[in-house]
Short mmCIF file of C-alpha atoms and ligand atoms in Angstrom, two decimals:
data_model
loop_
_atom_site.label_atom_id
_atom_site.label_comp_id
_atom_site.label_asym_id
_atom_site.label_seq_id
_atom_site.Cartn_x
_atom_site.Cartn_y
_atom_site.Cartn_z
CA MET A 1 17.43 137.39 22.91
CA THR A 2 19.31 135.25 25.48
CA LEU A 3 22.85 134.46 24.37
CA LEU A 4 24.14 132.54 27.40
CA GLU A 5 21.96 130.59 29.80
CA VAL A 6 23.38 128.91 32.89
CA ILE A 7 20.99 126.77 34.81
CA ASP A 8 21.65 124.95 38.27
CA LEU A 9 25.46 124.74 37.63
CA TRP A 10 27.48 122.85 40.14
CA ILE A 11 31.27 122.68 39.88
CA ALA A 12 33.56 120.92 42.23
CA TYR A 13 37.33 120.75 42.82
CA ASP A 14 37.87 117.20 44.05
CA ARG A 15 35.12 116.93 46.73
CA ILE A 16 34.70 120.60 47.44
CA ASN A 17 31.63 122.31 45.76
CA ALA A 18 32.97 125.75 44.61
CA VAL A 19 29.74 126.66 42.73
CA ARG A 20 26.35 125.41 43.88
CA GLY A 21 23.32 125.63 41.95
CA VAL A 22 24.13 128.77 40.13
CA SER A 23 21.63 130.10 37.44
CA PHE A 24 21.91 133.16 35.36
CA ALA A 25 21.51 134.49 31.87
CA VAL A 26 23.29 136.97 29.57
CA GLY A 27 21.28 138.62 26.81
CA GLU A 28 22.80 139.50 23.51
CA GLY A 29 24.33 143.08 23.76
CA GLU A 30 24.38 143.10 27.44
CA ILE A 31 27.27 143.70 29.91
CA VAL A 32 26.51 141.53 32.92
CA THR A 33 28.88 141.29 35.87
CA LEU A 34 29.35 138.58 38.59
CA ILE A 35 30.61 140.29 41.68
CA GLY A 36 31.74 138.62 44.86
CA ALA A 37 34.66 138.37 47.42
CA ASN A 38 37.61 136.25 46.92
CA GLY A 39 36.91 132.71 46.46
CA ALA A 40 33.23 133.22 45.77
CA GLY A 41 33.34 131.01 42.75
CA LYS A 42 33.53 133.80 39.92
CA SER A 43 36.69 132.52 38.02
CA THR A 44 35.27 128.94 38.42
CA ILE A 45 32.11 129.84 36.57
CA LEU A 46 34.05 131.45 33.69
CA ARG A 47 36.32 128.41 33.38
CA ALA A 48 33.38 126.10 33.10
CA ILE A 49 31.81 128.38 30.48
CA SER A 50 34.98 128.26 28.27
CA GLY A 51 35.41 124.70 28.91
CA LEU A 52 38.56 124.66 31.04
CA LEU A 53 36.52 123.01 33.91
CA PRO A 54 33.94 120.31 33.81
CA ALA A 55 30.60 120.91 35.40
CA ALA A 56 29.34 118.39 37.97
CA ARG A 57 25.77 119.24 37.23
CA GLY A 58 23.53 121.77 35.36
CA SER A 59 23.47 123.09 31.91
CA ILE A 60 25.13 125.89 29.97
CA THR A 61 23.63 126.90 26.65
CA PHE A 62 25.14 129.46 24.22
CA ALA A 63 22.86 130.81 21.29
CA GLY A 64 20.56 127.82 22.11
CA GLU A 65 23.32 125.20 21.74
CA ASP A 66 24.36 122.95 24.62
CA LEU A 67 28.03 123.88 25.52
CA LEU A 68 28.86 121.36 28.05
CA SER A 69 29.10 118.68 25.41
CA LEU A 70 31.55 120.64 23.38
CA PRO A 71 35.35 120.65 23.96
CA ALA A 72 37.00 123.98 24.68
CA HIS A 73 38.44 124.64 21.23
CA LEU A 74 34.91 124.34 19.62
CA ARG A 75 33.57 126.77 22.23
CA THR A 76 36.08 129.27 21.08
CA GLN A 77 35.09 128.59 17.56
CA ARG A 78 31.44 129.34 18.48
CA GLY A 79 32.65 132.81 19.73
CA ILE A 80 33.41 132.52 23.36
CA ALA A 81 36.56 134.42 24.25
CA HIS A 82 37.91 134.06 27.62
CA VAL A 83 40.28 136.59 28.98
CA PRO A 84 41.61 134.72 32.15
CA GLU A 85 42.82 136.23 35.45
CA GLY A 86 46.58 136.59 35.01
CA ARG A 87 45.95 137.47 31.27
CA GLY A 88 47.25 134.36 29.67
CA ILE A 89 49.38 136.09 27.05
CA PHE A 90 52.62 134.54 25.47
CA GLY A 91 55.53 136.28 27.20
CA ASN A 92 58.10 134.85 24.60
CA LEU A 93 56.08 136.06 21.61
CA THR A 94 55.93 139.66 20.34
CA VAL A 95 52.72 141.75 20.74
CA LEU A 96 52.05 141.26 17.00
CA GLU A 97 52.56 137.58 17.17
CA ASN A 98 50.22 137.26 20.11
CA LEU A 99 47.53 139.09 18.22
CA ARG A 100 48.25 137.01 15.01
CA LEU A 101 47.87 133.80 16.92
CA ALA A 102 44.50 134.91 18.37
CA ALA A 103 43.24 135.50 14.85
CA TYR A 104 44.25 131.94 13.69
CA GLY A 105 42.25 130.67 10.85
CA ARG A 106 40.94 134.01 9.53
CA SER A 107 41.78 135.74 6.28
CA GLN A 108 44.59 138.03 6.09
CA ALA A 109 42.26 140.95 5.19
CA GLN A 110 40.02 140.28 8.30
CA PHE A 111 43.29 140.03 10.35
CA ARG A 112 44.44 143.36 9.02
CA GLN A 113 41.05 145.04 9.76
CA ASP A 114 40.94 143.74 13.33
CA LEU A 115 44.51 144.69 14.03
CA ARG A 116 43.81 148.20 12.93
CA GLU A 117 40.89 148.24 15.37
CA VAL A 118 42.85 146.83 18.27
CA TYR A 119 45.71 149.29 17.63
CA ARG A 120 43.23 152.07 17.53
CA LEU A 121 41.60 151.09 20.92
CA PHE A 122 45.11 150.59 22.36
CA PRO A 123 47.73 152.84 20.70
CA ARG A 124 50.22 151.66 23.29
CA LEU A 125 50.15 148.16 21.74
CA ALA A 126 50.77 149.67 18.31
CA GLU A 127 53.86 151.38 19.69
CA ARG A 128 55.01 148.17 21.28
CA ARG A 129 54.19 145.61 18.57
CA GLN A 130 57.62 144.24 18.20
CA GLN A 131 58.24 143.97 21.89
CA TRP A 132 58.12 140.67 23.71
CA GLY A 133 54.93 139.97 25.84
CA ASN A 134 56.91 139.41 29.05
CA THR A 135 58.53 143.00 28.66
CA LEU A 136 55.10 144.79 28.78
CA SER A 137 53.79 146.38 31.88
CA GLY A 138 50.68 144.96 33.73
CA GLY A 139 48.55 147.41 32.15
CA GLU A 140 49.85 146.72 28.64
CA GLN A 141 49.60 142.89 29.17
CA GLN A 142 45.89 143.48 30.19
CA MET A 143 45.45 145.49 27.03
CA LEU A 144 47.12 142.69 24.96
CA ALA A 145 44.78 140.17 26.67
CA VAL A 146 41.81 142.03 25.69
CA GLY A 147 43.21 142.72 22.22
CA ARG A 148 43.60 138.94 21.76
CA ALA A 149 39.98 138.38 22.65
CA LEU A 150 38.98 140.89 20.01
CA MET A 151 41.18 139.37 17.35
CA SER A 152 39.36 136.05 18.00
CA ARG A 153 36.01 137.82 17.03
CA GLY A 154 34.52 136.74 20.28
CA ARG A 155 30.70 137.04 20.30
CA LEU A 156 30.83 136.69 24.15
CA LEU A 157 33.71 138.04 26.02
CA LEU A 158 34.48 136.51 29.30
CA LEU A 159 36.61 139.06 31.34
CA ASP A 160 38.16 137.89 34.59
CA GLU A 161 39.35 140.77 36.79
CA PRO A 162 40.55 143.10 34.10
CA SER A 163 41.24 145.64 36.77
CA MET A 164 43.59 143.40 38.79
CA GLY A 165 46.97 144.84 39.54
CA LEU A 166 46.48 147.96 37.44
CA ALA A 167 46.97 151.65 38.42
CA PRO A 168 43.60 153.54 38.79
CA MET A 169 44.14 155.48 35.60
CA LEU A 170 44.60 152.30 33.54
CA VAL A 171 41.73 150.68 35.16
CA ARG A 172 39.47 153.55 34.01
CA GLU A 173 40.90 153.23 30.41
CA ILE A 174 40.20 149.48 30.43
CA PHE A 175 36.67 149.98 31.54
CA LYS A 176 36.12 152.57 28.89
CA VAL A 177 37.30 150.12 26.24
CA ILE A 178 34.91 147.50 27.69
CA GLN A 179 32.00 149.92 27.20
CA ARG A 180 33.11 150.86 23.72
CA LEU A 181 33.40 147.11 22.80
CA ASN A 182 29.78 146.69 24.02
CA ARG A 183 28.50 149.58 22.05
CA GLN A 184 30.17 148.03 19.04
CA GLY A 185 28.09 144.75 19.57
CA ALA A 186 30.11 142.57 21.96
CA THR A 187 28.19 140.85 24.79
CA ILE A 188 30.30 140.81 28.02
CA LEU A 189 30.31 138.76 31.17
CA LEU A 190 32.63 140.56 33.56
CA VAL A 191 34.05 139.14 36.76
CA GLU A 192 35.20 141.77 39.26
CA GLN A 193 36.25 142.33 42.78
CA ASN A 194 35.92 146.11 42.03
CA ALA A 195 32.24 146.21 42.63
CA ASN A 196 31.96 150.04 42.24
CA LEU A 197 33.33 150.07 38.75
CA ALA A 198 31.66 146.79 37.70
CA LEU A 199 28.20 148.17 38.70
CA GLU A 200 28.83 151.48 36.96
CA VAL A 201 29.53 149.73 33.51
CA ALA A 202 27.24 146.68 33.64
CA HIS A 203 23.59 146.58 32.85
CA ARG A 204 22.77 143.83 35.40
CA ALA A 205 24.65 142.05 38.07
CA TYR A 206 24.69 138.91 40.14
CA ILE A 207 26.24 138.94 43.50
CA LEU A 208 27.88 135.50 44.54
CA GLU A 209 28.70 134.35 48.11
CA ASN A 210 30.18 131.01 48.70
CA GLY A 211 29.44 129.63 45.38
CA GLU A 212 25.75 130.73 45.35
CA ILE A 213 23.85 133.75 43.97
CA PHE A 214 22.29 135.49 46.74
CA LEU A 215 21.15 138.74 44.89
CA SER A 216 20.67 139.78 41.25
CA GLY A 217 19.19 142.69 39.43
CA PRO A 218 19.83 145.76 37.30
CA SER A 219 23.13 147.45 38.44
CA ARG A 220 21.55 150.74 39.29
CA GLU A 221 19.26 148.87 41.73
CA LEU A 222 22.11 146.99 43.35
CA GLN A 223 24.15 150.08 43.82
CA HIS A 224 21.61 151.22 46.18
CA HIS A 225 20.99 147.94 48.01
CA PRO A 226 21.90 148.21 51.62
CA ARG A 227 23.57 144.73 51.56
CA VAL A 228 25.67 145.50 48.53
CA GLN A 229 26.68 148.81 49.86
CA GLU A 230 27.74 147.39 53.16
CA ALA A 231 29.56 144.40 51.86
CA TYR A 232 31.04 145.54 48.54
CA LEU A 233 30.86 149.30 48.17
CA GLY A 234 32.14 150.29 51.63
CA GLY A 235 29.05 152.30 52.33
P1 ATP B 1 39.24 135.07 43.07
O1 ATP B 1 38.83 136.48 42.97
O2 ATP B 1 40.13 134.79 44.14
O3 ATP B 1 39.57 134.46 41.96
P2 ATP B 1 36.76 133.80 42.70
O4 ATP B 1 35.42 134.25 43.11
O5 ATP B 1 37.14 133.77 41.22
O6 ATP B 1 37.83 134.47 43.63
P3 ATP B 1 37.37 131.01 42.42
O7 ATP B 1 38.71 131.22 42.15
O8 ATP B 1 36.38 130.62 41.44
O9 ATP B 1 36.77 132.29 43.22
O10 ATP B 1 37.35 129.89 43.62
C1 ATP B 1 36.16 129.34 44.19
C2 ATP B 1 36.56 128.33 45.30
O11 ATP B 1 37.21 127.23 44.65
C3 ATP B 1 37.56 128.84 46.39
O12 ATP B 1 37.05 128.24 47.53
C4 ATP B 1 38.87 128.33 45.89
O13 ATP B 1 39.66 128.20 46.97
C5 ATP B 1 38.45 127.04 45.32
N1 ATP B 1 39.42 126.73 44.11
C6 ATP B 1 39.71 127.51 43.04
N2 ATP B 1 40.57 126.85 42.22
C7 ATP B 1 40.83 125.70 42.91
C8 ATP B 1 41.78 124.56 42.43
N3 ATP B 1 42.41 124.65 41.43
N4 ATP B 1 41.71 123.53 43.34
C9 ATP B 1 40.98 123.57 44.41
N5 ATP B 1 40.28 124.47 44.83
C10 ATP B 1 40.12 125.64 44.02
#
């Protein structure tokens, strides 16, 4: 079943078209990645899906429902969880408070259950639960950002550059968690500059250049595509 469908999406900053006629779909249970160089329009697309930016033209549907007519908070309620580039955690709240806030509106029992799961995935967060967000390392902040998306019970996780600024070992760890979440049922739309890793974990990929999709297909096929190897895989 198609969970997210984007058709002929156009997004502009002032008069500059950052995204031009982009169409793609994410099926329930899939990991789909949007790959592209700096400035290709990847983050802009995620912002339009979560409602942080308006679309100039086109349509976005989620589980059959038109998203563009919904304000951002209702999209969150529908199950869209955005982990933005730069992580978007609260530096002056503790780890536990950050997680509690993300679970706002849910019962205490559900909160405890999900908290156990987040701490199981990220033992480091359990160790640091009373520490302020802004005292965490970059990797720990990234874990907290993903943890917050889990606490919100996202049905679709929008992950923007989860590898950014992280040491290679932590990057591996984060990508393992992404795969584990997916096995547990989460659908994931992953934006990455690290094309190698993204193609390893994703089922399908779309390659963006200058705001347009120029290539798409199963990750395994794209890994061997000459244009992709040349431009993104250093091959
Ligand atoms: P990055 O990895 O750098 O985030 P990206 O593929 O996510 O790259 P976007 O951030 O979506 O790219 O940017 C797409 C285009 O829109 C770029 O040309 C960028 O300069 C422009 N852009 C992004 N944000 C703004 C903004 N707030 N105001 C004006 N132009 C913007």
